[in-house]
Amino acid sequence: MTVHRESPMDRPQDSSRLERRLERERRARLRAEAIAEQATRQALHDPLTGLADRTVFMDHLTVALAASEQHGRSLAVLLIDIDRFKLINDSLGRDAGDELLVAIARRLSRAARSVDTVSRLGGDEFAVLCLDVPDRPTAEEIVARFSAAVGETMRLGSTEVVPSASIGVVLASDLGTADAVLRDADAAMYEAKRHGKARFEVFNEAMRTEALERLETESDLRHALERGQFVPYYQPVVELDTHAVVGVEALARWRHPTRGLLAPREFIPICEETGLIVALGRFMLERACSEVERLGLRSRSDIPLKLWVNLSARQLAEPDLVATVAQALTAAGRGPSTICLEITESSLMSDFERSLANLESLAELNVGIGLDDFGQGYSSLSYLKQLPVDTLKIDRSFVSGVGSDRRDTAMVAAIVGLARALGLTTVAEGVETPRQRDELRRLGCDLAQGFLFAPPLPAEAVEELLERGLPAPPLTSAQAARAR
Ligand code: C2E
Ligand code: MG
Ligand code: MG
């Protein structure tokens, strides 16, 4: 073993060198630690909002679940999804979208208590882990606080927006794994969206079953089109004055191999979410045009039946919509004026500019455009002013009370009057009783469809109905007087 002895001569110089070296090393170590800490923080925090990311959230949730199991401490998980975020991103740009997310993050952090973990899971989805939530009323108070924070008006550039969120809540006592909790929160959030957004739903078991069914439906749907399981049904549209069938509305049905014939509400929303609606919409258009033509369906005076087809939001904003419609008509050998495409206020919301451009091109081709469920939304009148519409379909919610409810009757009268003044055709939807029919006729509504005349039917059944014809309407009092 060698021991190096320092000579008394060089000691002061050596010791200061050593100190300097130690200091350098200490600084280097601190720097390395700071870099490592920053890297960890960056890796575990969402870079845009600075909130905890999914990994941190799941870690906290796992720890909290273990604690809740051991000590019986209750907790709640909130899954918060910003409503119509895509609309903001698409219409105001990504920077505005980012600005909104940062603002929401700040608001959620402000509304949280010190024991809560607020995180951004990705996209426009945030999650909050709330500890010590003893019961549902407390959870509801917490949710109300977060909703209010999200919903404060804000400015994005020159646009004022009022954000809202759909919130899925899981209240915990016997919770299972962090993954299972988040999945349940997701199912509850989906319910909140489905019930009209800007609201919350607390998870229950039925939602889990529904979520499973939805998953199954989604995977079945992917094959349904190629397996030929979709069929158009056709609901006759009749002239109120004569009961002549002048057209049909094509309505999609799914012949499910085990669940039987399914109505659109069972699959259209999922098709819209997954984008399958574009392919389904194209199929409906092509099949309905060719089928109505193949059967040679004609109305009373040998005029081809008018065909009404529903368009979805996604279809309406598709760049090749006009070409698709033109092709379907050419392939079936039908003229453009024999078809009327139905749009709704909500289908216009996703990309108004592109939808408007498509509608204008279609109108130039002489294809009819109808406003479906008219009166149900908020801006029906402003759309009526801007769009090249030729038909108004009066929403069933007004038709149901016509002739019995004073307000419904007044609304329908006003809509018919407005349509007349603008030279548009009116169609009443969902006519179920002779009383509704008589009143609609008295008010001057042109056409109607509803179970009173015929439900949606397979093509062959429509053919039979056309041969048979519908019984004529009763004479109006004026007609009866004239006949006497
Ligand atoms: P919609 O276009 O407003 O269609 C009218 C709905 O009212 C149809 O429901 C029809 O069966 C129903 N209906 C007709 N008469 C009566 C009646 O007298 N009383 C009542 N209570 N209901 C009546 P359906 O077939 O379930 O379709 C629901 C919705 O699904 C349609 O509403 C439409 O928005 C959508 N849809 C259907 N087929 C398609 C499609 O091919 N593409 C798209 N994008 N949407 C479709
Ligand atoms: Mg319709
Ligand atoms: Mg409708």
XYZ file of C-alpha atoms and ligand atoms in Angstrom:
532
model
C 0.000 0.000 0.000
C 1.461 3.340 -0.914
C 0.562 6.410 0.933
C 1.168 9.671 -0.737
C 2.290 12.231 1.701
C 1.928 15.827 0.818
C 4.898 18.016 1.388
C 4.080 21.030 3.559
C 5.266 23.201 0.639
C 2.616 22.453 -1.984
C -0.341 21.960 0.382
C -2.129 25.370 0.040
C -1.981 25.266 -3.745
C -3.114 21.639 -3.858
C -5.955 22.134 -1.461
C -7.375 25.033 -3.456
C -7.118 22.949 -6.639
C -8.934 20.127 -4.915
C -11.651 22.466 -3.713
C -12.076 23.839 -7.208
C -12.321 20.312 -8.592
C -14.831 19.291 -5.952
C -16.865 22.409 -6.656
C -16.783 21.664 -10.410
C -17.939 18.128 -9.763
C -20.681 19.299 -7.423
C -21.969 21.736 -10.049
C -21.824 19.087 -12.770
C -23.780 16.719 -10.540
C -26.394 19.364 -9.777
C -26.690 20.167 -13.462
C -27.115 16.495 -14.347
C -29.734 16.098 -11.621
C -31.606 19.155 -12.838
C -31.555 17.862 -16.417
C -32.718 14.426 -15.309
C -35.499 15.959 -13.211
C -36.627 18.171 -16.077
C -36.575 15.198 -18.435
C -38.731 13.186 -16.049
C -41.079 16.097 -15.583
C -41.349 16.637 -19.311
C -41.871 12.969 -19.923
C -44.615 12.733 -17.302
C -46.294 16.021 -17.965
C -48.319 17.058 -20.939
C -46.078 19.581 -22.729
C -48.981 21.770 -23.890
C -50.799 22.260 -20.601
C -48.181 21.243 -18.023
C -50.746 18.917 -16.397
C -49.926 15.389 -15.295
C -50.084 13.004 -18.230
C -51.824 9.650 -18.522
C -48.911 7.723 -16.919
C -48.862 9.931 -13.829
C -52.644 9.841 -13.612
C -52.792 6.051 -13.806
C -50.033 5.777 -11.156
C -51.890 8.093 -8.794
C -55.130 6.259 -9.437
C -53.527 2.863 -8.756
C -52.110 4.119 -5.436
C -55.418 5.761 -4.492
C -57.343 2.578 -5.300
C -55.035 0.514 -3.097
C -55.468 3.058 -0.277
C -59.205 3.079 -0.739
C -59.303 -0.712 -0.486
C -57.087 -0.798 2.622
C -58.516 2.098 4.564
C -61.961 2.322 3.059
C -61.278 5.825 1.749
C -63.634 6.814 -0.987
C -62.686 8.502 -4.222
C -64.193 9.691 -7.479
C -62.841 9.846 -11.008
C -64.102 12.423 -13.488
C -63.495 12.013 -17.189
C -64.011 15.376 -18.857
C -64.402 15.679 -22.612
C -64.734 19.092 -24.228
C -67.877 19.319 -26.371
C -67.455 20.155 -30.062
C -63.719 20.646 -29.707
C -63.234 19.506 -33.300
C -65.514 22.291 -34.473
C -63.260 24.877 -32.788
C -60.122 23.276 -34.196
C -61.614 23.083 -37.696
C -63.188 26.516 -37.764
C -60.750 28.657 -35.743
C -57.538 26.731 -36.351
C -55.245 24.534 -34.294
C -53.645 27.421 -32.421
C -57.056 28.470 -31.125
C -57.710 24.830 -30.217
C -54.444 24.715 -28.248
C -55.284 27.985 -26.542
C -58.620 26.562 -25.472
C -56.975 23.419 -24.060
C -54.476 25.477 -22.061
C -57.282 27.662 -20.685
C -59.356 24.607 -19.753
C -56.325 23.073 -18.015
C -55.870 26.246 -15.978
C -59.559 26.360 -15.084
C -59.644 22.730 -14.001
C -56.533 23.205 -11.854
C -58.147 26.226 -10.240
C -61.335 24.312 -9.485
C -59.443 21.340 -8.029
C -58.615 20.875 -4.353
C -55.016 20.287 -3.294
C -55.632 16.540 -2.896
C -56.981 16.121 -6.436
C -54.928 15.101 -9.480
C -55.840 16.952 -12.658
C -54.441 15.487 -15.868
C -54.780 15.627 -19.615
C -55.132 12.147 -21.033
C -54.787 13.287 -24.630
C -56.697 15.300 -27.239
C -59.539 17.141 -25.576
C -59.876 14.609 -22.784
C -59.044 15.491 -19.177
C -59.325 13.384 -16.045
C -59.522 14.345 -12.401
C -58.893 12.019 -9.483
C -60.700 13.315 -6.405
C -59.822 11.823 -3.032
C -62.158 11.693 -0.043
C -65.492 11.903 -1.812
C -67.826 10.279 0.716
C -71.087 10.285 -1.254
C -72.897 11.185 -4.435
C -74.034 14.673 -3.359
C -70.402 15.595 -2.643
C -69.396 14.229 -6.055
C -72.159 16.262 -7.680
C -70.934 19.407 -5.950
C -67.433 18.748 -7.240
C -68.683 18.116 -10.772
C -70.735 21.320 -10.671
C -67.600 23.245 -9.712
C -65.603 21.803 -12.614
C -68.454 22.320 -15.103
C -68.841 25.941 -14.049
C -65.092 26.508 -14.396
C -65.052 25.029 -17.906
C -68.133 26.950 -18.968
C -66.886 30.494 -18.409
C -67.017 32.550 -21.583
C -63.655 33.090 -23.255
C -62.219 34.815 -26.271
C -60.281 32.991 -28.982
C -58.969 35.660 -31.340
C -62.007 37.704 -32.252
C -64.469 34.920 -31.460
C -66.249 34.520 -28.172
C -66.790 30.906 -27.169
C -68.627 29.306 -24.290
C -66.967 25.931 -23.797
C -68.833 23.030 -22.254
C -67.867 19.523 -21.275
C -69.467 16.104 -21.037
C -68.370 14.447 -17.809
C -68.372 10.768 -16.875
C -68.140 10.109 -13.141
C -67.144 6.921 -11.347
C -67.764 6.787 -7.614
C -65.565 4.332 -5.893
C -65.978 1.856 -3.185
C -65.296 -1.489 -4.873
C -63.480 -0.332 -7.911
C -61.072 -2.798 -9.442
C -58.081 -1.736 -11.488
C -57.224 1.740 -12.706
C -57.903 0.616 -16.290
C -61.355 -0.639 -15.343
C -62.174 2.635 -13.573
C -61.170 4.686 -16.580
C -63.162 2.424 -18.904
C -66.253 2.869 -16.695
C -65.713 6.645 -16.616
C -65.536 6.538 -20.405
C -68.836 4.653 -20.634
C -70.467 7.266 -18.368
C -68.972 10.089 -20.416
C -70.350 8.529 -23.599
C -73.820 8.514 -21.989
C -73.413 12.198 -21.084
C -72.574 12.978 -24.729
C -75.430 10.879 -25.981
C -77.900 12.694 -23.735
C -77.057 15.996 -25.321
C -73.612 17.040 -24.040
C -72.842 19.763 -21.434
C -73.850 17.415 -18.625
C -72.563 14.613 -16.438
C -73.541 11.011 -15.866
C -72.573 8.810 -12.928
C -71.516 5.330 -13.989
C -73.800 2.356 -13.357
C -73.637 -1.308 -14.392
C -76.117 -0.907 -17.254
C -73.650 1.457 -18.921
C -71.002 -1.248 -18.931
C -73.361 -3.642 -20.726
C -74.240 -0.907 -23.195
C -70.586 -0.098 -23.820
C -69.904 -3.777 -24.513
C -72.853 -3.967 -26.890
C -71.598 -0.864 -28.650
C -68.189 -2.422 -29.129
C -69.797 -5.546 -30.552
C -72.024 -3.492 -32.841
C -69.010 -1.536 -34.014
C -67.096 -4.626 -35.029
C -70.209 -6.178 -36.647
C -70.815 -2.933 -38.529
C -67.414 -3.086 -40.176
C -68.523 -6.209 -42.025
C -72.189 -5.372 -42.503
C -71.749 -3.429 -45.704
C -69.550 -5.972 -47.468
C -71.907 -8.764 -46.316
C -74.886 -6.966 -47.849
C -76.741 -6.616 -44.544
C -77.990 -3.051 -45.110
C -81.255 -2.504 -46.927
C -83.148 0.647 -47.743
C -86.770 0.712 -46.575
C -89.034 3.232 -48.226
C -91.701 5.332 -46.562
C -94.342 6.643 -48.962
C -94.820 10.415 -49.161
C -98.382 11.350 -50.093
C -100.135 14.405 -51.441
C -102.486 15.591 -48.698
C -105.210 16.671 -51.107
C -105.432 13.387 -53.028
C -103.535 10.719 -51.022
C -101.580 9.935 -54.191
C -98.131 8.570 -53.391
C -95.743 11.009 -55.042
C -92.477 9.919 -53.505
C -90.646 7.776 -50.990
C -88.019 8.480 -48.329
C -85.233 5.913 -48.198
C -84.496 4.901 -44.591
C -81.625 2.584 -43.741
C -82.237 -0.750 -42.016
C -79.679 -3.303 -40.872
C -80.592 -6.961 -41.234
C -78.463 -8.172 -38.347
C -77.772 -11.927 -38.470
C -78.709 -12.484 -34.797
C -80.481 -9.323 -33.626
C -82.992 -9.034 -36.463
C -83.980 -5.878 -38.316
C -82.363 -2.845 -36.660
C -83.510 0.786 -36.913
C -81.075 3.642 -37.628
C -80.813 4.766 -33.986
C -79.044 1.439 -33.266
C -76.286 1.996 -35.800
C -76.245 5.460 -37.436
C -74.602 7.202 -34.423
C -71.833 4.559 -34.381
C -71.423 4.851 -38.158
C -71.025 8.606 -37.741
C -68.406 8.205 -35.017
C -66.388 5.675 -36.972
C -66.706 7.349 -40.365
C -68.528 4.329 -41.818
C -71.430 6.653 -42.536
C -69.780 7.867 -45.743
C -69.738 4.373 -47.246
C -73.233 3.621 -45.911
C -74.541 6.916 -47.284
C -73.119 6.213 -50.715
C -74.616 2.715 -50.665
C -78.058 4.063 -49.684
C -77.958 6.623 -52.457
C -76.894 4.147 -55.149
C -79.151 1.316 -54.028
C -82.237 3.501 -53.569
C -81.810 5.143 -56.995
C -81.322 1.829 -58.791
C -84.071 -0.008 -56.898
C -86.739 2.649 -57.335
C -85.851 2.798 -61.032
C -85.647 -0.992 -61.515
C -89.111 -1.495 -60.063
C -90.320 1.302 -62.315
C -92.062 2.914 -59.352
C -94.350 5.595 -60.690
C -96.843 7.905 -59.119
C -100.416 8.341 -60.306
C -99.708 10.271 -63.495
C -96.752 8.141 -64.575
C -94.260 10.606 -63.150
C -91.234 8.868 -61.622
C -91.533 8.733 -57.849
C -89.520 11.381 -56.115
C -86.828 9.862 -53.944
C -85.820 11.483 -50.647
C -82.444 10.407 -49.258
C -80.900 11.489 -45.933
C -77.388 12.907 -45.900
C -75.127 12.793 -42.861
C -72.798 15.565 -41.686
C -69.715 13.753 -42.930
C -71.186 13.059 -46.340
C -72.247 16.648 -46.693
C -68.685 17.855 -46.208
C -67.111 15.183 -48.475
C -65.214 16.679 -51.438
C -66.653 14.104 -53.866
C -70.293 14.286 -52.758
C -71.476 15.954 -55.971
C -69.692 13.347 -58.113
C -71.169 10.524 -55.997
C -74.691 11.866 -56.422
C -74.223 12.424 -60.166
C -72.836 8.898 -60.620
C -75.695 7.297 -58.669
C -78.239 9.128 -60.851
C -76.479 8.292 -64.123
C -76.026 4.613 -63.183
C -79.756 4.350 -62.406
C -80.799 6.436 -65.410
C -82.649 9.008 -63.316
C -82.838 12.744 -63.797
C -81.492 15.018 -61.033
C -84.889 16.552 -60.294
C -86.262 13.136 -59.241
C -84.169 13.172 -56.104
C -84.234 15.326 -52.963
C -81.384 15.169 -50.467
C -82.355 15.766 -46.850
C -80.081 17.655 -44.536
C -80.529 18.698 -40.915
C -79.314 21.673 -38.988
C -76.894 19.494 -37.029
C -75.490 17.943 -40.203
C -74.531 21.449 -41.328
C -72.657 22.244 -38.144
C -69.468 20.289 -38.748
C -68.109 22.179 -41.750
C -70.534 24.809 -42.920
C -68.424 26.310 -45.718
C -67.764 23.031 -47.468
C -71.326 21.823 -46.939
C -72.667 25.043 -48.439
C -70.377 24.729 -51.482
C -71.573 21.141 -52.030
C -75.224 22.120 -51.684
C -74.844 24.961 -54.156
C -73.266 22.631 -56.730
C -76.026 20.078 -56.205
C -78.699 22.738 -56.603
C -77.028 23.856 -59.840
C -77.350 20.276 -61.062
C -81.083 20.602 -60.315
C -80.992 18.129 -57.419
C -83.580 18.992 -54.741
C -82.503 19.925 -51.213
C -84.781 19.442 -48.223
C -84.391 20.708 -44.666
C -85.259 17.720 -42.454
C -86.737 18.036 -38.943
C -87.426 21.696 -39.681
C -88.063 23.836 -36.613
C -86.313 21.510 -34.208
C -82.968 23.358 -34.071
C -81.981 26.884 -33.186
C -81.055 28.448 -36.494
C -83.521 26.935 -38.934
C -84.483 30.359 -40.252
C -80.950 31.538 -40.852
C -80.167 28.302 -42.726
C -83.307 28.765 -44.744
C -82.013 32.149 -45.795
C -78.569 30.936 -46.818
C -79.168 27.522 -48.369
C -80.568 26.558 -51.777
C -83.460 24.658 -50.197
C -86.681 23.662 -51.984
C -88.460 21.497 -49.409
C -89.200 21.878 -45.706
C -89.943 18.774 -43.693
C -91.901 19.895 -40.661
C -90.568 18.191 -37.543
C -92.694 15.495 -35.958
C -92.661 17.336 -32.634
C -94.917 20.050 -34.161
C -97.002 17.660 -36.217
C -97.933 15.564 -33.171
C -99.985 18.371 -31.640
C -101.417 19.882 -34.800
C -105.177 20.251 -34.500
C -105.112 19.583 -30.740
C -102.415 21.861 -29.335
C -102.850 25.559 -30.013
C -99.119 26.299 -30.124
C -98.219 23.382 -32.400
C -101.009 24.389 -34.751
C -99.782 27.976 -34.809
C -96.202 26.851 -35.489
C -97.210 24.631 -38.379
C -99.396 27.410 -39.805
C -96.431 29.784 -39.618
C -94.038 27.303 -41.257
C -96.497 26.589 -44.074
C -97.031 30.317 -44.603
C -93.315 30.984 -44.706
C -92.716 28.100 -47.134
C -95.494 29.373 -49.409
C -94.030 32.860 -49.442
C -90.648 31.427 -50.378
C -92.055 29.047 -52.981
C -91.023 25.905 -51.060
C -92.803 22.573 -50.741
C -93.864 21.463 -47.235
C -93.849 17.862 -46.041
C -95.310 16.975 -42.624
C -93.398 14.190 -40.858
C -94.874 11.546 -38.583
C -98.594 11.960 -39.346
C -100.378 9.359 -37.239
C -104.026 10.444 -36.905
C -106.825 11.578 -39.246
C -107.162 14.690 -37.089
C -103.543 15.696 -37.742
C -103.986 15.000 -41.441
C -107.169 17.044 -41.740
C -105.671 19.988 -39.893
C -102.459 19.879 -41.977
C -104.537 19.882 -45.107
C -106.616 22.778 -43.852
C -103.418 24.706 -43.131
C -102.250 24.174 -46.707
C -99.387 21.735 -46.121
C -98.560 20.001 -49.422
C -97.271 16.532 -48.613
C -97.137 14.143 -45.662
C -95.629 10.923 -44.485
C -96.457 8.908 -41.396
C -97.858 5.698 -40.029
C -101.400 6.879 -40.890
C -100.521 6.328 -44.569
C -97.727 3.758 -44.449
C -94.661 2.865 -42.366
C -91.256 2.473 -44.026
C -91.554 -0.655 -46.217
C -89.312 -2.902 -48.335
C -89.312 -1.922 -52.032
C -91.653 -4.735 -53.113
C -94.255 -3.734 -50.534
C -94.154 -0.155 -51.847
C -94.742 -1.533 -55.330
C -97.861 -3.349 -54.097
C -99.069 -0.277 -52.273
C -98.685 1.812 -55.417
C -100.760 -0.685 -57.389
C -103.447 -0.736 -54.726
C -103.363 2.992 -53.970
C -104.448 4.574 -50.706
C -108.093 5.345 -49.909
C -108.979 8.894 -50.965
C -109.127 11.557 -48.257
C -112.538 12.651 -46.950
C -114.112 15.616 -48.709
C -113.261 18.952 -47.194
C -116.270 20.946 -46.018
C -115.946 23.190 -49.101
C -115.844 20.158 -51.411
C -118.819 18.615 -49.603
C -120.798 21.841 -49.979
C -119.992 21.952 -53.676
C -121.036 18.325 -54.124
C -124.425 19.003 -52.513
P -85.816 11.138 -40.468
O -85.084 11.346 -41.727
O -86.472 12.307 -39.838
O -86.861 9.984 -40.785
C -88.144 9.922 -40.284
C -88.231 8.948 -39.153
O -89.534 8.982 -38.617
C -88.002 7.503 -39.586
O -87.369 6.831 -38.508
C -89.417 6.992 -39.733
O -89.537 5.589 -39.587
C -90.100 7.689 -38.590
N -91.514 7.814 -38.809
C -92.176 7.894 -39.968
N -93.489 8.055 -39.782
C -93.683 8.075 -38.457
C -94.851 8.198 -37.622
O -95.970 8.338 -38.081
N -94.645 8.208 -36.284
C -93.409 8.054 -35.741
N -93.317 8.039 -34.409
N -92.298 7.918 -36.493
C -92.426 7.931 -37.835
P -86.178 5.841 -38.756
O -86.375 5.052 -39.991
O -85.981 5.124 -37.468
O -84.978 6.834 -39.019
C -84.535 7.685 -38.013
C -83.536 8.663 -38.530
O -82.343 8.033 -38.941
C -84.002 9.429 -39.758
O -84.838 10.478 -39.365
C -82.694 9.904 -40.323
O -82.269 11.071 -39.673
C -81.755 8.786 -39.959
N -81.529 7.940 -41.136
C -82.258 6.932 -41.637
N -81.696 6.434 -42.752
C -80.573 7.151 -42.978
C -79.544 7.129 -43.998
O -79.557 6.353 -44.954
N -78.532 8.051 -43.886
C -78.516 8.949 -42.851
N -77.503 9.818 -42.810
N -79.446 8.998 -41.902
C -80.475 8.119 -41.952
Mg -85.333 12.335 -43.304
Mg -87.065 13.986 -40.154
